[in-house]
Short mmCIF file of C-alpha atoms in Angstrom, two decimals:
data_model
loop_
_atom_site.label_atom_id
_atom_site.label_comp_id
_atom_site.label_asym_id
_atom_site.label_seq_id
_atom_site.Cartn_x
_atom_site.Cartn_y
_atom_site.Cartn_z
CA MET A 1 177.94 100.83 22.83
CA SER A 2 180.80 98.57 21.70
CA THR A 3 181.78 97.40 25.05
CA ARG A 4 178.18 96.50 26.00
CA ARG A 5 178.44 94.35 22.55
CA ILE A 6 181.27 92.37 24.34
CA THR A 7 180.15 92.22 27.86
CA ILE A 8 176.51 91.34 27.54
CA PRO A 9 177.29 87.94 25.75
CA LEU A 10 180.18 87.16 28.08
CA ARG A 11 177.82 87.88 31.03
CA ARG A 12 175.25 85.61 29.50
CA ARG A 13 177.82 82.85 29.11
CA PHE A 14 178.95 83.25 32.51
CA HIS A 15 175.49 82.77 34.03
CA ARG A 16 175.15 79.55 32.20
CA SER A 17 178.66 78.22 33.06
CA ARG A 18 178.85 76.41 36.30
CA LEU A 19 182.40 75.96 36.16
CA ALA A 20 183.21 79.84 35.77
CA GLN A 21 180.82 80.28 38.61
CA ILE A 22 182.65 77.61 40.93
CA GLY A 23 185.89 79.45 39.99
CA LEU A 24 184.22 82.66 41.31
CA LEU A 25 183.42 80.88 44.62
CA PHE A 26 186.96 79.86 44.87
CA MET A 27 188.18 83.17 44.23
CA VAL A 28 185.96 84.85 47.01
CA TRP A 29 186.94 82.06 49.34
CA TRP A 30 190.41 82.60 48.73
CA ALA A 31 190.40 86.37 49.22
CA GLY A 32 188.41 85.68 52.70
CA GLU A 33 191.25 83.33 53.75
CA ALA A 34 193.62 85.97 53.01
CA ALA A 35 191.94 88.73 54.82
CA VAL A 36 191.60 86.32 57.98
CA ARG A 37 195.15 85.57 57.85
CA LEU A 38 196.15 89.31 57.47
CA LEU A 39 193.71 90.51 60.22
CA GLY A 40 194.12 87.51 62.54
CA PHE A 41 190.54 86.72 62.99
CA PRO A 42 189.65 83.47 64.68
CA ILE A 43 187.00 82.53 62.11
CA PRO A 44 187.18 80.62 58.73
CA GLY A 45 188.00 82.67 55.73
CA GLY A 46 184.84 81.18 53.98
CA ILE A 47 182.49 82.98 56.37
CA ILE A 48 184.16 86.43 55.53
CA GLY A 49 183.76 85.47 51.83
CA MET A 50 179.95 84.51 52.38
CA ILE A 51 179.36 87.71 54.26
CA ALA A 52 180.90 89.54 51.29
CA THR A 53 179.17 87.78 48.63
CA TYR A 54 175.95 88.41 50.50
CA SER A 55 176.65 92.11 51.07
CA MET A 56 177.51 92.34 47.09
CA LEU A 57 174.07 90.41 46.12
CA MET A 58 172.13 92.79 48.59
CA CYS A 59 173.66 96.10 46.96
CA ARG A 60 173.16 94.53 43.44
CA ARG A 61 176.87 94.70 42.78
CA LEU A 62 176.58 90.98 41.85
CA SER A 63 173.53 89.26 40.22
CA ILE A 64 172.34 86.17 41.64
CA SER A 65 172.36 84.47 38.26
CA SER A 66 176.15 84.76 38.18
CA LEU A 67 176.41 82.32 41.10
CA ARG A 68 173.04 80.36 41.34
CA ARG A 69 174.30 77.41 39.18
CA GLY A 70 177.59 77.11 40.88
CA ALA A 71 176.54 77.40 44.20
CA GLU A 72 173.50 74.84 44.09
CA TRP A 73 176.03 72.21 42.30
CA TYR A 74 178.36 72.85 45.31
CA ILE A 75 176.01 72.57 47.96
CA GLY A 76 174.39 69.51 46.38
CA GLU A 77 177.78 67.68 46.25
CA MET A 78 178.93 68.76 49.57
CA LEU A 79 178.80 65.38 51.30
CA LEU A 80 181.77 64.16 49.13
CA PHE A 81 184.03 66.55 50.75
CA PHE A 82 183.50 64.88 54.29
CA ILE A 83 184.39 61.37 53.22
CA PRO A 84 188.09 61.61 53.30
CA ALA A 85 188.04 62.66 57.00
CA VAL A 86 186.08 59.60 58.09
CA PRO A 87 188.66 57.17 57.86
CA ALA A 88 190.65 59.22 60.53
CA ILE A 89 189.07 56.56 62.89
CA THR A 90 191.52 53.93 61.85
CA GLU A 91 194.31 56.23 63.28
CA HIS A 92 192.91 56.06 66.79
CA ARG A 93 192.69 52.59 67.78
CA GLU A 94 192.17 53.39 71.34
CA LEU A 95 188.55 54.17 70.12
CA PHE A 96 187.81 50.79 69.14
CA GLY A 97 187.09 49.57 72.61
CA LEU A 98 184.59 49.93 75.35
CA ILE A 99 185.64 53.87 75.58
CA GLY A 100 184.67 53.98 71.82
CA LEU A 101 181.15 52.36 72.53
CA LYS A 102 180.61 54.83 75.29
CA ILE A 103 181.52 57.89 73.31
CA LEU A 104 179.36 56.54 70.51
CA ALA A 105 176.48 56.37 73.20
CA VAL A 106 177.10 59.99 74.23
CA ILE A 107 177.26 61.34 70.66
CA PHE A 108 173.92 59.41 69.72
CA ALA A 109 172.12 60.26 72.77
CA GLY A 110 173.25 63.81 72.57
CA THR A 111 172.40 64.14 68.85
CA VAL A 112 168.79 62.70 69.42
CA ALA A 113 168.52 65.48 72.50
CA VAL A 114 169.82 68.30 70.33
CA MET A 115 167.60 67.51 67.17
CA SER A 116 164.47 67.24 69.59
CA VAL A 117 165.06 70.19 71.31
CA THR A 118 165.85 72.53 68.66
CA ALA A 119 163.10 71.17 66.22
CA LEU A 120 160.45 71.52 69.10
CA THR A 121 161.55 74.73 70.41
CA VAL A 122 161.34 76.32 66.86
CA ASP A 123 158.12 74.75 66.01
CA ILE A 124 156.52 75.65 69.11
CA PHE A 125 157.39 79.27 68.68
CA TYR A 126 156.54 78.94 64.90
CA ARG A 127 152.92 77.89 65.94
CA TRP A 128 152.64 80.69 68.69
CA ARG A 129 153.99 83.24 66.12
CA MET A 130 151.41 82.04 63.43
CA ARG A 131 148.49 82.33 65.93
CA THR A 132 149.15 85.98 66.96
CA MET B 1 208.81 44.82 31.53
CA THR B 2 208.38 47.65 34.25
CA LEU B 3 206.06 50.32 33.89
CA PRO B 4 207.09 53.91 34.04
CA ILE B 5 204.63 54.35 36.95
CA HIS B 6 205.74 54.04 40.69
CA TRP B 7 202.99 53.14 43.10
CA ASN B 8 204.80 55.17 45.71
CA ASP B 9 204.83 58.37 43.69
CA PRO B 10 202.87 60.75 45.69
CA LEU B 11 200.91 61.86 42.44
CA VAL B 12 200.04 58.55 41.45
CA GLN B 13 198.58 57.76 44.98
CA ALA B 14 196.78 61.05 45.03
CA CYS B 15 195.07 60.12 41.78
CA CYS B 16 194.32 56.67 42.66
CA TRP B 17 192.78 57.56 46.12
CA SER B 18 191.06 60.54 44.85
CA VAL B 19 189.52 58.52 42.02
CA LEU B 20 188.39 55.67 44.42
CA THR B 21 187.05 58.17 46.94
CA ILE B 22 184.97 59.89 44.27
CA GLY B 23 183.98 56.86 42.46
CA LEU B 24 182.49 55.29 45.68
CA TYR B 25 180.76 58.57 46.68
CA LEU B 26 179.09 58.60 43.16
CA ALA B 27 178.43 54.82 43.38
CA ALA B 28 176.90 55.23 46.79
CA LYS B 29 174.84 58.17 45.62
CA ARG B 30 173.33 56.10 42.70
CA ILE B 31 172.44 53.02 44.91
CA TYR B 32 171.21 55.33 47.41
CA ARG B 33 168.65 57.02 45.12
CA ARG B 34 167.49 53.71 43.59
CA TRP B 35 166.90 51.79 46.95
CA HIS B 36 166.94 54.54 49.39
CA GLN B 37 168.26 52.25 52.44
CA TRP B 38 169.64 54.33 55.19
CA TRP B 39 172.90 52.28 55.26
CA GLN B 40 173.44 53.22 51.54
CA MET B 41 173.78 56.99 52.13
CA PRO B 42 176.88 58.43 50.73
CA LEU B 43 178.12 59.65 53.99
CA ALA B 44 177.60 55.95 55.46
CA MET B 45 178.39 53.32 52.77
CA ALA B 46 181.41 55.29 51.00
CA PRO B 47 183.39 55.89 54.20
CA ALA B 48 182.50 52.24 55.35
CA LEU B 49 184.19 50.71 52.10
CA LEU B 50 187.06 53.06 52.33
CA ILE B 51 187.88 52.20 55.79
CA ALA B 52 187.57 48.49 54.77
CA VAL B 53 190.17 49.13 51.77
CA VAL B 54 192.59 51.19 54.07
CA LEU B 55 192.46 48.43 56.97
CA TYR B 56 192.72 45.44 54.26
CA PHE B 57 195.54 46.96 52.40
CA GLN B 58 197.28 48.17 55.72
CA VAL B 59 197.59 51.76 54.28
CA SER B 60 198.15 54.52 56.87
CA TYR B 61 195.45 56.88 57.00
CA ARG B 62 197.97 59.78 56.74
CA ASP B 63 199.12 58.58 53.26
CA TYR B 64 195.32 58.35 52.44
CA TYR B 65 194.61 61.64 53.85
CA GLN B 66 197.68 63.38 52.06
CA ALA B 67 196.17 62.07 48.85
CA THR B 68 192.67 63.26 49.31
CA SER B 69 192.92 66.20 51.86
CA TRP B 70 192.23 68.49 48.77
CA LEU B 71 188.64 67.31 48.80
CA VAL B 72 188.22 68.39 52.46
CA ALA B 73 189.61 71.67 51.50
CA LEU B 74 186.88 72.16 49.28
CA LEU B 75 184.54 72.55 52.12
CA GLY B 76 185.78 76.15 52.35
CA PRO B 77 184.36 77.36 49.31
CA ALA B 78 181.23 75.64 50.06
CA THR B 79 180.52 78.20 52.90
CA VAL B 80 180.89 80.88 50.41
CA ALA B 81 178.15 79.24 48.44
CA PHE B 82 175.47 79.57 51.22
CA ALA B 83 175.39 83.31 50.34
CA VAL B 84 173.15 82.19 47.51
CA PRO B 85 170.37 80.20 49.09
CA ILE B 86 170.54 82.76 52.35
CA TYR B 87 169.99 85.48 49.84
CA GLU B 88 167.21 83.85 48.07
CA HIS B 89 165.24 83.15 51.12
CA ARG B 90 166.00 86.36 52.86
CA ALA B 91 162.31 87.39 53.39
CA LEU B 92 161.78 84.18 55.24
CA ILE B 93 164.91 84.66 57.63
CA ARG B 94 164.03 88.49 58.13
CA ARG B 95 160.45 87.28 59.13
CA PHE B 96 161.35 84.47 61.49
CA TRP B 97 164.75 85.36 62.79
CA PRO B 98 163.88 85.66 66.46
CA LEU B 99 162.70 82.04 66.19
CA LEU B 100 165.92 80.81 64.65
CA ILE B 101 168.05 82.57 67.34
CA ILE B 102 165.91 80.92 70.11
CA GLY B 103 166.37 77.65 68.39
CA MET B 104 169.93 77.94 68.00
CA VAL B 105 170.65 78.98 71.73
CA ALA B 106 168.43 76.14 73.05
CA GLY B 107 169.90 73.71 70.61
CA SER B 108 173.62 74.72 71.31
CA ALA B 109 172.93 74.66 75.18
CA THR B 110 171.67 71.14 74.98
CA ALA B 111 174.61 70.13 72.88
CA VAL B 112 177.01 71.20 75.60
CA LEU B 113 174.91 69.97 78.47
CA THR B 114 174.18 66.61 77.30
CA GLY B 115 177.69 66.08 76.27
CA TRP B 116 178.88 66.93 79.63
CA ALA B 117 175.95 65.09 81.32
CA PHE B 118 176.15 61.77 79.32
CA SER B 119 180.03 61.65 79.53
CA THR B 120 179.85 61.98 83.44
CA LEU B 121 177.29 59.42 83.55
CA LEU B 122 179.31 56.77 81.61
CA GLY B 123 182.60 57.65 83.29
CA ILE B 124 184.26 59.51 80.50
CA ASP B 125 186.07 62.73 82.08
CA GLY B 126 189.11 65.07 81.65
CA SER B 127 190.18 66.25 78.32
CA LEU B 128 188.01 63.45 76.64
CA ARG B 129 184.71 64.87 78.00
CA LEU B 130 185.73 68.39 77.03
CA SER B 131 186.56 67.29 73.39
CA LEU B 132 183.02 65.85 73.11
CA LEU B 133 181.32 69.24 73.82
CA PRO B 134 181.70 71.08 70.41
CA ARG B 135 180.76 68.05 68.38
CA SER B 136 177.65 69.64 66.70
CA MET B 137 179.51 72.52 65.21
CA SER B 138 181.31 72.16 61.80
CA THR B 139 185.07 71.03 62.02
CA PRO B 140 186.88 74.45 61.81
CA PHE B 141 184.77 75.99 64.71
CA ALA B 142 184.63 72.90 66.66
CA MET B 143 188.51 72.35 66.59
CA ASN B 144 188.96 76.16 67.62
CA VAL B 145 186.26 75.94 70.53
CA SER B 146 188.15 72.46 71.66
CA LYS B 147 191.50 73.88 72.00
CA ASP B 148 190.06 76.91 73.88
CA ILE B 149 188.28 74.96 76.56
CA GLY B 150 191.05 72.48 76.82
CA GLY B 151 189.98 69.60 74.76
CA ILE B 152 191.94 67.53 72.25
CA SER B 153 191.18 69.14 68.80
CA ASP B 154 192.01 66.03 66.65
CA LEU B 155 189.73 63.80 68.58
CA THR B 156 187.08 66.70 68.34
CA ALA B 157 187.40 66.53 64.41
CA ILE B 158 186.41 62.87 64.74
CA PHE B 159 183.63 63.48 66.95
CA VAL B 160 182.13 66.02 64.60
CA ILE B 161 182.35 63.71 61.84
CA ILE B 162 180.63 60.85 63.66
CA THR B 163 177.89 63.65 64.82
CA GLY B 164 177.28 64.70 61.34
CA LEU B 165 176.91 61.01 60.24
CA LEU B 166 174.59 59.94 62.82
CA GLY B 167 172.65 63.33 62.54
CA SER B 168 172.20 62.94 58.79
CA LEU B 169 171.18 59.35 59.25
CA LEU B 170 168.60 60.31 62.23
CA GLY B 171 167.40 63.32 60.41
CA GLU B 172 164.83 61.41 58.26
CA PHE B 173 163.49 59.29 61.11
CA MET B 174 163.22 62.41 63.34
CA MET B 175 161.47 64.27 60.72
CA ARG B 176 158.83 61.59 60.55
CA ARG B 177 158.46 61.03 64.22
CA LEU B 178 158.51 64.57 65.78
CA PRO B 179 155.14 66.62 64.96
CA LEU B 180 156.77 69.31 63.29
CA ARG B 181 154.69 71.89 61.24
CA SER B 182 157.44 74.00 59.71
CA ALA B 183 160.21 73.79 57.43
CA LEU B 184 161.94 76.15 59.86
CA ALA B 185 161.97 73.63 62.60
CA ARG B 186 163.28 70.79 60.26
CA GLY B 187 166.03 72.95 58.83
CA ALA B 188 167.00 74.23 62.29
CA MET B 189 167.29 70.69 63.62
CA MET B 190 169.43 69.61 61.02
CA GLY B 191 171.94 72.61 60.97
CA VAL B 192 172.25 73.07 64.74
CA ALA B 193 172.74 69.23 65.41
CA ALA B 194 174.70 68.09 62.38
CA HIS B 195 176.41 71.05 60.86
CA ALA B 196 177.29 70.63 57.06
CA ALA B 197 176.40 67.09 56.84
CA GLY B 198 173.03 67.69 58.25
CA THR B 199 172.54 70.97 55.83
CA ALA B 200 173.30 68.55 53.00
CA LYS B 201 170.66 66.09 54.08
CA ALA B 202 168.38 69.27 54.57
CA HIS B 203 168.94 70.23 51.05
CA GLU B 204 167.75 66.89 49.98
CA VAL B 205 164.34 67.49 51.75
CA GLY B 206 163.90 71.04 50.69
CA ALA B 207 165.21 74.30 49.76
CA GLU B 208 163.77 76.14 52.53
CA GLU B 209 165.12 73.50 55.14
CA GLY B 210 168.44 73.49 53.68
CA THR B 211 168.71 77.41 53.76
CA ILE B 212 167.71 77.41 57.45
CA ALA B 213 170.21 74.81 58.14
CA GLY B 214 173.16 76.18 56.25
CA LEU B 215 172.57 79.62 57.96
CA LEU B 216 172.11 78.05 61.33
CA MET B 217 175.15 75.89 60.90
CA ILE B 218 177.23 79.04 60.17
CA LEU B 219 175.67 81.05 63.28
CA VAL B 220 176.11 78.25 65.54
CA GLY B 221 179.81 78.14 64.73
CA MET B 222 180.43 81.85 65.00
CA VAL B 223 178.34 82.18 68.48
CA ASN B 224 180.14 79.14 70.02
CA VAL B 225 183.57 80.31 69.09
CA VAL B 226 183.06 83.96 70.75
CA ALA B 227 181.32 82.35 73.64
CA ALA B 228 184.21 79.75 74.15
CA SER B 229 186.76 82.64 73.85
CA ILE B 230 184.81 84.51 76.59
CA PHE B 231 184.84 81.38 78.60
CA THR B 232 188.76 81.13 78.50
CA VAL B 233 189.06 84.74 79.34
CA LEU B 234 186.79 84.58 82.47
CA ARG B 235 188.67 81.54 83.66
#
């Protein structure tokens, strides 16, 4: 009884605290990175962490409310983490000429093609699936 | 009088560049929310201004990156965060997983084939052409694949960023133009073509779109890493 009296308010605070939940995400990520390094897998540790978190959610070891706030904030602000990587272009002056324009054209045309093919394929199969 | 702060102190630099980067991001986000022009998107406007600052003050990118690389490292825990939307939408995924797999395979194959074909058409060859092939995956996967197939992984990292930028800019336009009925198709399009940048954009459009995009981004990366390592073994 006495332990419940302590753990329940603590849990409630954790469910409300975005910062504590972000801390938990960090711990899981760090553990994933450690596991990857130890086992020598060629995949990022975050993926291992994600699979572990998903499994814990599925077997009810972890409740969704102890991660939801933190995860939603984190995913919402994800674009910020890309920004410092973009000025890397200034290091590659060779890309500023004609070759850069060509590469840009390849990426542009390629991305339009990938988007169209993926979206239309999924959508066609979706309609077919909904009809049957 | 001299201040006890030295501009060359790495800690001071880290603080200044980080504050500038985060500030520009927050400002761009506000401006974009207010006027909604494509060039005001945080991933377009903030880096453009940063590049201008870096070039104007003739700062080397290495110094800038050293000061702000901790922000890029935060992408790692973001992957863990995807467990939450995937868990919340697991019924949808269980119902439609064959569709998602088909879309992912079609999209990934298109990414590699168009990369090869358009490069050849424009006379890009050798390791530069190979570096362009894994551009649609998220950075850690793409760099791995690039190394495996004989590309230059530094350049691939840049191409990945450009792809993410273009993908999230094109996203809204494509969603309006293509006759798409399902959130599934919109999410798959963003996740397969434009990795995490596309996924962030998809989350702005809707929770279902975002979840599918996040899931497919991860799947695309894992499947391609395996495919590339099989390719190297066979070669």
